XYZ file of N, CA and C in Angstrom:
678
model
N -1.085 -5.584 5.369
C -0.671 -6.093 6.642
C -0.198 -7.368 6.486
N 0.996 -7.620 7.396
C 1.703 -8.824 7.332
C 0.847 -9.967 8.078
N 1.252 -11.149 7.556
C 0.594 -12.467 8.019
C 1.585 -13.372 8.742
N 1.319 -14.126 9.504
C 1.933 -15.166 10.223
C 1.807 -16.436 9.517
N 3.086 -16.971 8.872
C 3.123 -18.034 8.118
C 4.049 -19.155 8.497
N 3.525 -20.232 8.661
C 4.529 -21.394 9.123
C 4.891 -22.057 7.707
N 6.419 -22.299 7.854
C 6.929 -23.226 6.741
C 7.545 -24.468 7.482
N 6.988 -25.541 6.893
C 7.646 -26.810 7.180
C 8.501 -27.394 5.915
N 9.745 -27.238 6.198
C 10.467 -27.703 4.800
C 11.897 -28.159 5.341
N 12.394 -29.252 5.005
C 13.751 -29.893 5.357
C 14.945 -29.273 4.534
N 14.513 -28.718 3.404
C 15.641 -28.421 2.481
C 16.018 -26.852 3.008
N 17.223 -26.649 3.542
C 17.581 -25.317 4.134
C 17.842 -24.326 3.042
N 18.032 -24.693 1.787
C 18.313 -23.656 0.825
C 16.894 -23.107 0.275
N 15.847 -23.978 -0.017
C 14.600 -23.697 -0.093
C 13.904 -22.914 0.819
N 14.152 -23.381 2.349
C 13.601 -22.670 3.249
C 14.144 -21.059 3.404
N 15.556 -21.114 3.284
C 15.970 -19.631 3.333
C 15.381 -18.726 2.150
N 15.434 -19.236 1.108
C 14.633 -18.620 0.043
C 13.338 -18.158 0.091
N 12.525 -19.009 0.796
C 11.127 -18.597 0.907
C 10.990 -17.575 2.161
N 11.804 -18.030 3.275
C 11.621 -17.074 4.492
C 12.163 -15.644 4.166
N 13.110 -15.448 3.131
C 13.662 -14.356 2.880
C 12.498 -13.574 2.154
N 11.947 -14.263 0.962
C 10.853 -13.637 0.371
C 9.545 -13.112 1.216
N 9.238 -14.023 2.144
C 8.125 -13.803 3.210
C 8.551 -12.264 3.785
N 9.747 -12.260 4.257
C 10.069 -11.150 5.096
C 10.054 -9.994 4.450
N 10.638 -9.976 2.992
C 10.752 -8.854 2.156
C 9.285 -8.332 1.787
N 8.169 -9.167 1.861
C 6.910 -8.669 1.648
C 6.095 -8.637 2.815
N 6.789 -8.253 3.963
C 6.122 -7.887 5.152
C 5.316 -8.932 5.977
N 5.474 -10.226 5.868
C 4.991 -11.305 6.447
C 6.101 -11.791 7.421
N 5.619 -12.613 8.607
C 6.350 -13.085 9.569
C 6.540 -14.705 9.366
N 7.438 -15.118 9.041
C 7.783 -16.653 8.829
C 8.498 -17.523 9.947
N 7.803 -18.462 10.290
C 8.377 -19.398 11.373
C 8.666 -20.532 10.397
N 9.913 -21.213 10.945
C 10.304 -22.313 10.303
C 10.418 -23.787 11.007
N 10.000 -24.830 10.559
C 10.323 -26.300 11.004
C 10.956 -27.098 9.886
N 11.930 -27.863 10.273
C 12.641 -28.593 9.272
C 11.862 -30.296 9.361
N 11.147 -30.599 10.277
C 10.656 -31.899 10.194
C 9.217 -31.874 10.737
N 8.843 -32.945 10.149
C 7.160 -33.031 10.226
C 6.484 -32.942 11.568
N 7.219 -33.680 12.587
C 6.643 -33.648 14.022
C 6.620 -32.243 14.599
N 7.849 -31.535 14.609
C 7.980 -30.326 15.081
C 6.882 -29.343 14.322
N 6.754 -29.620 12.988
C 5.916 -28.706 12.202
C 4.616 -28.746 12.730
N 4.013 -30.050 12.945
C 2.648 -30.503 13.322
C 2.513 -29.781 14.687
N 3.341 -29.890 15.625
C 3.318 -29.212 16.849
C 3.107 -27.745 16.891
N 3.963 -27.110 16.038
C 3.942 -25.621 15.689
C 2.521 -25.382 15.193
N 2.079 -26.041 14.241
C 0.845 -25.807 13.480
C -0.394 -25.717 14.419
N -0.364 -26.626 15.493
C -1.367 -26.807 16.104
C -1.370 -25.783 17.261
N -0.403 -25.037 17.451
C -0.080 -24.339 18.592
C 0.187 -22.723 18.351
N 0.362 -22.432 16.931
C 0.955 -21.135 16.763
C 0.034 -20.030 16.130
N -1.259 -20.369 15.768
C -2.155 -19.320 15.333
C -1.852 -18.749 13.981
N -1.552 -19.651 13.033
C -0.852 -19.169 11.752
C -2.091 -18.729 10.748
N -1.846 -17.763 9.938
C -2.626 -17.594 8.915
C -2.512 -18.392 7.633
N -1.470 -19.041 7.470
C -1.153 -20.090 6.535
C -0.021 -20.932 6.741
N -0.164 -22.156 6.156
C 1.136 -23.113 6.392
C 1.432 -23.492 4.829
N 2.906 -23.480 4.735
C 3.529 -23.964 3.756
C 4.123 -25.138 3.842
N 3.727 -26.361 3.280
C 4.078 -27.736 3.864
C 4.791 -28.548 2.753
N 6.046 -28.890 3.046
C 6.686 -29.885 2.034
C 6.164 -31.383 2.250
N 5.977 -31.864 1.066
C 5.408 -33.293 1.239
C 6.330 -34.424 1.639
N 7.612 -34.310 1.192
C 8.478 -35.243 1.913
C 9.464 -34.689 3.031
N 9.098 -35.133 4.201
C 9.834 -34.593 5.367
C 10.322 -35.757 6.239
N 11.365 -35.490 6.975
C 11.801 -36.333 8.020
C 11.002 -36.557 9.221
N 10.896 -37.744 9.926
C 9.927 -37.686 11.182
C 8.598 -37.966 10.912
N 7.958 -37.295 9.929
C 6.621 -37.336 9.516
C 6.233 -36.570 8.249
N 5.756 -37.378 7.352
C 5.718 -36.795 6.150
C 4.723 -35.920 5.917
N 4.523 -34.951 4.960
C 3.579 -33.895 4.758
C 2.043 -34.383 4.822
N 1.931 -35.513 3.992
C 0.519 -35.834 3.932
C 0.007 -36.328 5.465
N 1.009 -37.057 6.278
C 0.568 -37.455 7.639
C 0.388 -36.169 8.438
N 1.306 -35.084 8.239
C 0.752 -33.932 9.049
C -0.354 -33.165 8.739
N -0.656 -33.270 7.271
C -1.821 -32.584 6.859
C -3.138 -33.377 7.527
N -2.968 -34.714 7.431
C -4.138 -35.453 7.873
C -4.474 -35.235 9.469
N -3.452 -35.076 10.188
C -3.391 -34.901 11.485
C -3.973 -33.532 11.923
N -3.706 -32.488 11.019
C -4.240 -31.157 11.328
C -5.784 -31.219 10.830
N -6.149 -31.697 9.822
C -7.475 -31.727 9.678
C -8.373 -32.659 10.383
N -7.674 -33.647 10.938
C -8.566 -34.499 11.891
C -8.732 -33.810 13.208
N -7.850 -32.872 13.648
C -7.982 -32.130 14.655
C -8.926 -30.897 14.643
N -9.319 -30.785 13.391
C -10.076 -29.580 13.162
C -9.482 -28.385 12.842
N -8.325 -28.512 12.650
C -7.342 -27.102 12.272
C -7.629 -27.017 10.648
N -8.159 -25.847 10.244
C -8.644 -25.476 8.934
C -7.712 -24.303 8.402
N -6.430 -23.987 8.963
C -5.682 -23.262 8.364
C -5.430 -23.496 6.815
N -5.375 -22.590 5.966
C -5.029 -22.814 4.603
C -3.573 -23.467 4.514
N -3.516 -24.613 3.872
C -2.100 -25.197 3.486
C -1.873 -25.403 2.090
N -0.590 -24.822 1.671
C -0.042 -25.186 0.290
C 0.930 -26.162 0.588
N 0.793 -27.283 -0.210
C 1.658 -28.498 -0.276
C 2.681 -28.100 -1.345
N 4.110 -28.441 -1.051
C 4.956 -28.245 -1.947
C 5.647 -29.672 -2.199
N 5.862 -30.016 -3.503
C 6.340 -31.445 -3.905
C 7.091 -31.320 -5.140
N 8.212 -32.002 -4.987
C 8.878 -32.397 -6.426
C 7.948 -33.349 -7.371
N 6.987 -34.020 -6.680
C 6.068 -34.773 -7.266
C 4.994 -34.163 -8.196
N 5.068 -34.195 -9.460
C 4.077 -33.273 -10.156
C 3.145 -33.986 -11.057
N 2.886 -35.351 -10.929
C 1.869 -35.872 -11.869
C 0.558 -35.500 -11.376
N -0.432 -36.003 -12.270
C -1.797 -35.468 -11.999
C -2.307 -36.313 -10.578
N -1.756 -37.654 -10.573
C -2.175 -38.289 -9.638
C -1.662 -37.867 -8.205
N -0.487 -37.513 -8.277
C 0.412 -36.886 -7.096
C -0.651 -35.526 -6.648
N -0.958 -34.754 -7.523
C -1.803 -33.631 -7.157
C -2.953 -33.818 -6.438
N -3.520 -34.763 -7.206
C -5.014 -35.401 -6.582
C -4.819 -35.860 -5.255
N -3.947 -36.572 -5.098
C -3.703 -37.184 -3.656
C -3.380 -36.150 -2.715
N -2.505 -34.995 -3.048
C -2.412 -34.074 -2.132
C -3.717 -33.104 -1.857
N -4.472 -32.937 -2.819
C -5.640 -31.938 -2.596
C -6.633 -32.744 -1.863
N -6.734 -34.074 -2.153
C -7.801 -34.881 -1.507
C -7.369 -35.286 0.052
N -6.131 -34.965 0.170
C -5.705 -35.330 1.735
C -6.126 -34.003 2.595
N -6.473 -32.906 1.785
C -6.692 -31.816 2.761
C -6.094 -30.544 2.407
N -5.066 -30.602 1.555
C -4.328 -29.171 1.169
C -5.414 -28.342 0.290
N -5.096 -27.110 0.536
C -6.075 -25.963 -0.246
C -5.124 -25.817 -1.775
N -4.064 -25.952 -1.716
C -3.329 -25.775 -3.120
C -2.100 -26.740 -2.993
N -1.613 -26.946 -4.234
C -0.572 -27.868 -4.473
C 0.459 -27.307 -5.571
N 1.791 -26.970 -5.136
C 2.707 -26.343 -6.139
C 3.939 -27.144 -6.176
N 4.194 -27.376 -7.395
C 5.343 -28.351 -7.898
C 6.526 -27.599 -7.860
N 7.721 -28.243 -7.223
C 9.051 -27.558 -7.256
C 9.449 -27.851 -8.515
N 10.580 -27.113 -9.202
C 10.941 -25.774 -8.845
C 9.740 -24.763 -9.030
N 9.805 -23.660 -8.272
C 8.507 -22.843 -8.433
C 9.154 -21.271 -8.564
N 8.520 -20.499 -8.854
C 8.927 -18.900 -8.675
C 8.236 -18.504 -7.450
N 8.911 -17.798 -6.628
C 8.412 -17.286 -5.353
C 7.066 -16.256 -5.814
N 7.087 -15.468 -6.823
C 6.048 -14.695 -7.053
C 4.607 -15.501 -7.010
N 4.717 -16.737 -7.595
C 3.496 -17.587 -7.808
C 3.285 -18.098 -6.488
N 4.176 -18.507 -5.580
C 3.868 -18.994 -4.185
C 3.285 -17.828 -3.528
N 3.857 -16.754 -3.604
C 3.058 -15.615 -2.822
C 1.689 -15.174 -3.475
N 1.474 -15.378 -4.584
C 0.137 -15.006 -5.069
C -0.775 -16.015 -4.576
N -0.463 -17.147 -4.612
C -1.290 -18.341 -4.236
C -1.603 -18.150 -2.820
N -0.533 -17.910 -1.950
C -0.666 -17.510 -0.526
C -1.924 -16.448 -0.323
N -1.552 -15.585 -0.911
C -2.512 -14.302 -0.656
C -3.982 -14.450 -1.096
N -4.175 -15.356 -2.156
C -5.386 -15.705 -2.392
C -6.073 -16.617 -1.572
N -5.435 -17.553 -0.841
C -5.869 -18.446 0.055
C -6.237 -17.826 1.213
N -5.178 -16.761 1.785
C -5.705 -15.947 3.042
C -6.704 -15.071 2.753
N -7.052 -14.539 1.539
C -8.028 -13.665 1.149
C -9.331 -14.393 1.387
N -9.473 -15.701 0.871
C -10.666 -16.620 0.779
C -10.955 -16.895 2.091
N -10.123 -17.497 2.964
C -10.492 -17.983 4.436
C -10.497 -16.858 5.211
N -9.702 -15.765 4.852
C -9.408 -14.773 6.022
C -10.381 -14.017 6.663
N -11.050 -13.419 6.051
C -11.444 -12.272 6.947
C -12.883 -12.051 6.878
N -13.361 -11.362 7.609
C -14.697 -10.988 7.704
C -15.123 -9.701 7.048
N -14.029 -9.276 6.086
C -14.250 -7.922 5.467
C -15.340 -8.092 4.313
N -15.801 -7.198 3.812
C -16.815 -7.148 2.608
C -16.154 -7.713 1.447
N -16.968 -8.396 0.742
C -16.373 -8.923 -0.474
C -16.357 -7.982 -1.435
N -15.271 -7.998 -2.262
C -15.165 -6.840 -3.471
C -16.110 -7.165 -4.513
N -16.848 -6.083 -5.020
C -17.636 -6.226 -6.151
C -17.157 -5.482 -7.322
N -16.397 -4.649 -7.152
C -15.831 -3.774 -8.237
C -14.388 -3.953 -8.262
N -13.737 -4.116 -9.249
C -12.088 -4.075 -9.384
C -11.981 -2.930 -10.580
N -10.764 -2.303 -10.157
C -10.093 -1.293 -11.083
C -8.884 -1.240 -11.234
N -8.354 -0.993 -12.444
C -6.903 -0.890 -12.695
C -6.818 0.522 -13.639
N -6.269 1.561 -13.180
C -6.283 2.645 -14.011
C -7.690 2.986 -14.680
N -7.881 2.979 -15.935
C -9.144 3.501 -16.299
C -10.084 2.341 -16.732
N -9.669 1.113 -16.214
C -10.265 0.001 -16.539
C -10.959 -0.443 -15.338
N -12.328 -0.798 -15.309
C -13.235 -1.060 -14.283
C -14.112 -2.289 -14.528
N -14.223 -3.377 -13.632
C -14.940 -4.522 -13.677
C -16.008 -4.578 -12.619
N -17.158 -4.653 -12.996
C -18.399 -4.801 -12.084
C -18.587 -6.312 -11.946
N -18.257 -6.897 -10.759
C -18.499 -8.452 -10.734
C -19.970 -8.879 -10.568
N -20.839 -7.996 -10.042
C -22.156 -8.283 -9.817
C -23.190 -8.071 -11.085
N -22.771 -6.930 -12.027
C -23.392 -6.577 -13.235
C -22.643 -7.393 -14.251
N -21.462 -7.996 -13.976
C -20.684 -8.693 -14.995
C -20.446 -7.589 -16.264
N -20.146 -6.541 -15.911
C -19.830 -5.192 -16.851
C -18.353 -4.879 -16.582
N -17.671 -4.602 -18.032
C -16.498 -4.066 -17.916
C -16.467 -2.727 -18.675
N -15.711 -1.756 -18.194
C -15.714 -0.534 -19.050
C -14.070 -0.129 -19.005
N -13.835 0.498 -20.042
C -12.404 1.151 -20.185
C -12.829 2.652 -20.338
N -12.729 3.450 -19.348
C -13.072 4.726 -19.435
C -14.527 4.894 -19.439
N -15.058 5.593 -20.549
C -16.589 5.729 -20.779
C -16.792 4.628 -21.974
N -16.060 3.642 -22.352
C -16.226 2.617 -23.511
C -16.615 1.448 -22.754
N -17.744 0.776 -23.102
C -18.244 -0.576 -22.621
C -17.243 -1.620 -23.386
N -16.823 -2.471 -22.623
C -16.019 -3.760 -23.268
C -16.857 -5.037 -23.091
N -17.254 -5.637 -24.304
C -18.016 -6.761 -24.154
C -17.004 -7.922 -24.234
N -17.254 -8.909 -23.291
C -16.369 -10.135 -23.164
C -16.961 -11.327 -23.180
N -16.528 -12.487 -23.657
C -16.911 -13.701 -23.480
C -16.628 -14.247 -22.172
N -17.357 -15.131 -21.681
C -17.252 -15.785 -20.171
C -15.784 -16.109 -19.716
N -15.218 -16.714 -20.692
C -13.785 -16.999 -20.471
C -12.712 -15.845 -20.396
N -13.071 -14.953 -21.221
C -12.276 -13.755 -21.289
C -12.585 -12.874 -19.967
N -13.811 -12.848 -19.617
C -14.201 -12.245 -18.309
C -13.402 -12.797 -17.218
N -13.409 -14.178 -17.012
C -12.566 -14.717 -15.872
C -11.124 -14.428 -16.127
N -10.533 -14.526 -17.155
C -9.095 -14.103 -17.426
C -8.831 -12.737 -16.985
N -9.768 -11.847 -17.223
C -9.266 -10.586 -17.028
C -9.580 -10.193 -15.502
N -10.700 -10.978 -14.737
C -10.780 -10.781 -13.457
C -9.525 -11.340 -12.763
N -8.863 -12.593 -13.225
C -7.711 -12.937 -12.549
C -6.504 -11.921 -12.699
N -6.368 -11.275 -13.825
C -5.235 -10.334 -13.985
C -5.701 -9.197 -13.034
N -6.762 -8.754 -12.952
C -6.983 -7.327 -12.211
C -6.916 -7.718 -10.676
N -7.454 -8.946 -10.354
C -6.979 -9.225 -8.743
C -5.468 -9.332 -8.578
N -4.716 -9.415 -9.628
C -3.395 -9.483 -9.375
C -2.548 -8.476 -10.078
N -3.347 -7.267 -10.156
C -2.688 -6.296 -10.826
C -1.387 -5.771 -10.327
N -0.394 -5.435 -11.237
C 0.963 -5.107 -10.707
C 1.872 -6.462 -10.402
N 1.155 -7.513 -10.411
C 2.058 -8.751 -10.284
C 2.152 -9.375 -11.679
N 3.408 -10.149 -11.787
C 3.510 -11.088 -12.717
C 2.829 -12.364 -12.618
N 1.927 -12.802 -13.370
C 1.155 -14.239 -13.231
C 1.783 -15.090 -14.309
N 2.012 -16.230 -13.894
C 2.666 -17.237 -14.692
C 1.442 -17.974 -15.433
N 2.008 -18.632 -16.629
C 0.996 -19.501 -17.406
C 0.405 -20.588 -16.576
N 1.081 -21.088 -15.677
C 0.485 -22.167 -14.638
C -0.222 -21.511 -13.964
N -0.130 -20.334 -13.360
C -1.421 -19.795 -12.530
C -2.655 -19.622 -13.405
N -2.361 -18.965 -14.634
C -3.632 -18.863 -15.423
C -4.415 -20.152 -15.939
N -3.560 -21.074 -16.119
C -4.097 -22.428 -16.536
C -4.858 -23.087 -15.387
N -4.529 -23.067 -14.275
C -5.194 -23.679 -13.127
C -6.204 -22.817 -12.636
N -6.072 -21.408 -12.699
C -7.103 -20.689 -12.045
C -8.407 -20.315 -12.837
N -8.000 -20.064 -14.329
C -8.860 -19.669 -15.370
C -9.558 -20.948 -16.046
N -8.680 -21.949 -16.598
C -9.111 -23.168 -17.186
C -9.154 -24.413 -16.337
N -8.757 -24.240 -15.186
C -8.937 -25.474 -14.218
C -8.198 -26.638 -14.789
N -7.060 -26.280 -15.303
C -6.138 -27.182 -15.868
C -4.919 -27.408 -14.953
N -4.691 -28.701 -14.288
C -3.358 -28.876 -13.522
C -2.263 -29.463 -14.276
N -2.402 -29.078 -15.370
C -1.025 -29.530 -16.475
C -1.203 -28.628 -17.554
N -0.007 -28.507 -18.249
C -0.021 -27.635 -19.493
C -0.470 -28.586 -20.701
N -1.528 -28.270 -21.234
C -1.932 -29.029 -22.432
C -1.002 -28.704 -23.675
N -0.097 -27.798 -23.686
C 0.637 -27.700 -24.917
C -0.035 -26.965 -25.934
N -0.902 -26.142 -25.726
C -1.682 -25.382 -26.454
C -1.374 -23.885 -26.430
N -1.764 -23.026 -27.390
C -1.561 -21.520 -27.263
C -2.857 -20.758 -26.835
N -3.502 -21.541 -25.945
C -4.992 -21.165 -25.562
C -4.783 -19.607 -24.743
N -3.866 -19.716 -23.998
C -3.524 -18.496 -23.245
C -3.297 -17.422 -24.162
N -2.145 -17.659 -25.158
C -1.973 -16.419 -25.976
C -2.996 -15.831 -26.668
N -3.828 -16.823 -27.273
C -5.125 -16.435 -28.032
C -5.874 -15.524 -27.159
N -6.243 -16.014 -25.954
C -7.116 -15.275 -25.265
C -6.605 -13.903 -24.747
N -5.304 -13.893 -24.556
C -4.498 -12.750 -24.056
C -4.756 -11.630 -25.413
N -4.471 -12.305 -26.506
C -4.418 -11.321 -27.890
C -5.724 -10.689 -27.910
N -6.837 -11.377 -27.725
C -8.211 -11.089 -27.801
C -8.523 -9.868 -26.829
N -8.094 -10.078 -25.624
C -8.293 -9.253 -24.406
C -7.572 -8.050 -24.845
N -6.395 -8.031 -25.379
C -5.724 -6.676 -25.639
C -6.490 -5.761 -26.661
N -6.981 -6.638 -27.861
C -7.742 -5.835 -28.916
C -8.879 -5.283 -28.289
N -9.636 -5.886 -27.213
C -10.786 -5.371 -26.815
C -10.555 -4.095 -25.717
N -9.710 -4.283 -24.836
C -9.344 -3.418 -23.716
C -8.633 -2.096 -24.197
N -7.519 -2.322 -25.189
C -6.801 -1.350 -25.454
C -7.297 -0.566 -26.796
N -8.125 0.534 -26.441
C -8.589 0.949 -27.806
C -7.740 2.182 -28.376
N -8.009 2.747 -29.438
C -7.211 3.771 -29.906
C -6.714 4.940 -28.881
N -5.572 5.113 -28.580
C -5.215 6.275 -27.788
C -5.277 5.812 -26.376
N -5.676 4.560 -26.111
C -5.391 4.043 -24.727
C -3.849 3.585 -24.420
N -3.585 3.792 -23.079
C -2.240 3.194 -22.718
C -2.418 1.722 -22.710
N -1.531 0.851 -23.289
C -1.726 -0.697 -23.044
C -1.637 -1.008 -21.420
N -2.525 -1.894 -21.265
C -2.555 -2.320 -19.780
C -2.193 -3.772 -19.578
N -2.206 -4.661 -20.559
C -1.626 -5.972 -20.412
C -0.430 -6.182 -21.134
N 0.601 -6.574 -20.261
C 1.950 -6.464 -20.602
C 2.512 -8.021 -20.561
N 3.221 -8.338 -21.605
C 4.068 -9.677 -21.613
C 5.273 -9.558 -21.015
N 5.547 -10.471 -20.001
C 7.027 -10.414 -19.303
C 7.408 -11.721 -19.820
N 8.703 -11.244 -20.630
C 9.091 -12.493 -21.476
C 9.739 -13.443 -20.510
N 9.458 -14.848 -20.695
C 9.980 -15.856 -20.057
C 9.229 -15.966 -18.570
N 8.296 -15.063 -18.366
C 7.836 -15.219 -16.975
C 6.221 -15.219 -17.064
N 5.563 -14.448 -17.839
C 4.083 -14.507 -17.730
C 3.513 -13.215 -18.360
N 2.636 -12.764 -17.716
C 1.905 -11.357 -18.095
C 1.575 -10.615 -16.757
N 1.668 -9.193 -17.084
C 1.239 -8.312 -15.965
C 0.144 -7.380 -16.283
N -0.886 -7.032 -15.543
C -1.798 -6.038 -15.824
C -1.369 -4.650 -15.015
N -1.451 -3.645 -15.785
C -0.975 -2.490 -15.230
C -0.679 -1.163 -16.144
N -0.672 0.033 -15.782
C -0.285 0.988 -16.788
C 1.203 1.107 -16.822
């Protein structure tokens, strides 16, 4: 089901790119090009999520964010910025944003982060306890994984990695998404830690005669699916 999303972004090329992507995925996107109008719309529009640029004319993104939170508006906010240092990210997150995405970014990553935030905040629906992709099944309560009738024993980090991939089955997930969501790194430590864990998962999940489930998307990341 499509969601109503507010985009506050003064760069029209970036705004057109994001709005086009939101429409293609069934969402309704409203746009403001300055902070003051964006704040007015955010307090009045009943949005499911807000994409907020940090550097805006009239009123910067951090000031907009502070005003929203002071008014008791808890709509999920993703802060966009070209400022990508650890201090910049910490400033954005402690100001009240739910996520922080550094420009330039892939739309697929922005969309995945948006959907995750809206699921977390969203709904009063029952929490998923079992995830499935083809013959692969993960029971989140029992902490068990099966491929067909075969049990798959995973280490805790491998379990978290597979859970993230299964929650985004069919989507390309980037190294940045994995580092931030599975390892809690908000920077790339320059190691091959992801490649090592993906390789281990493949060996454990894809048994003899099984269709491969974890695919490398060259230059982009990984995708789980048959």
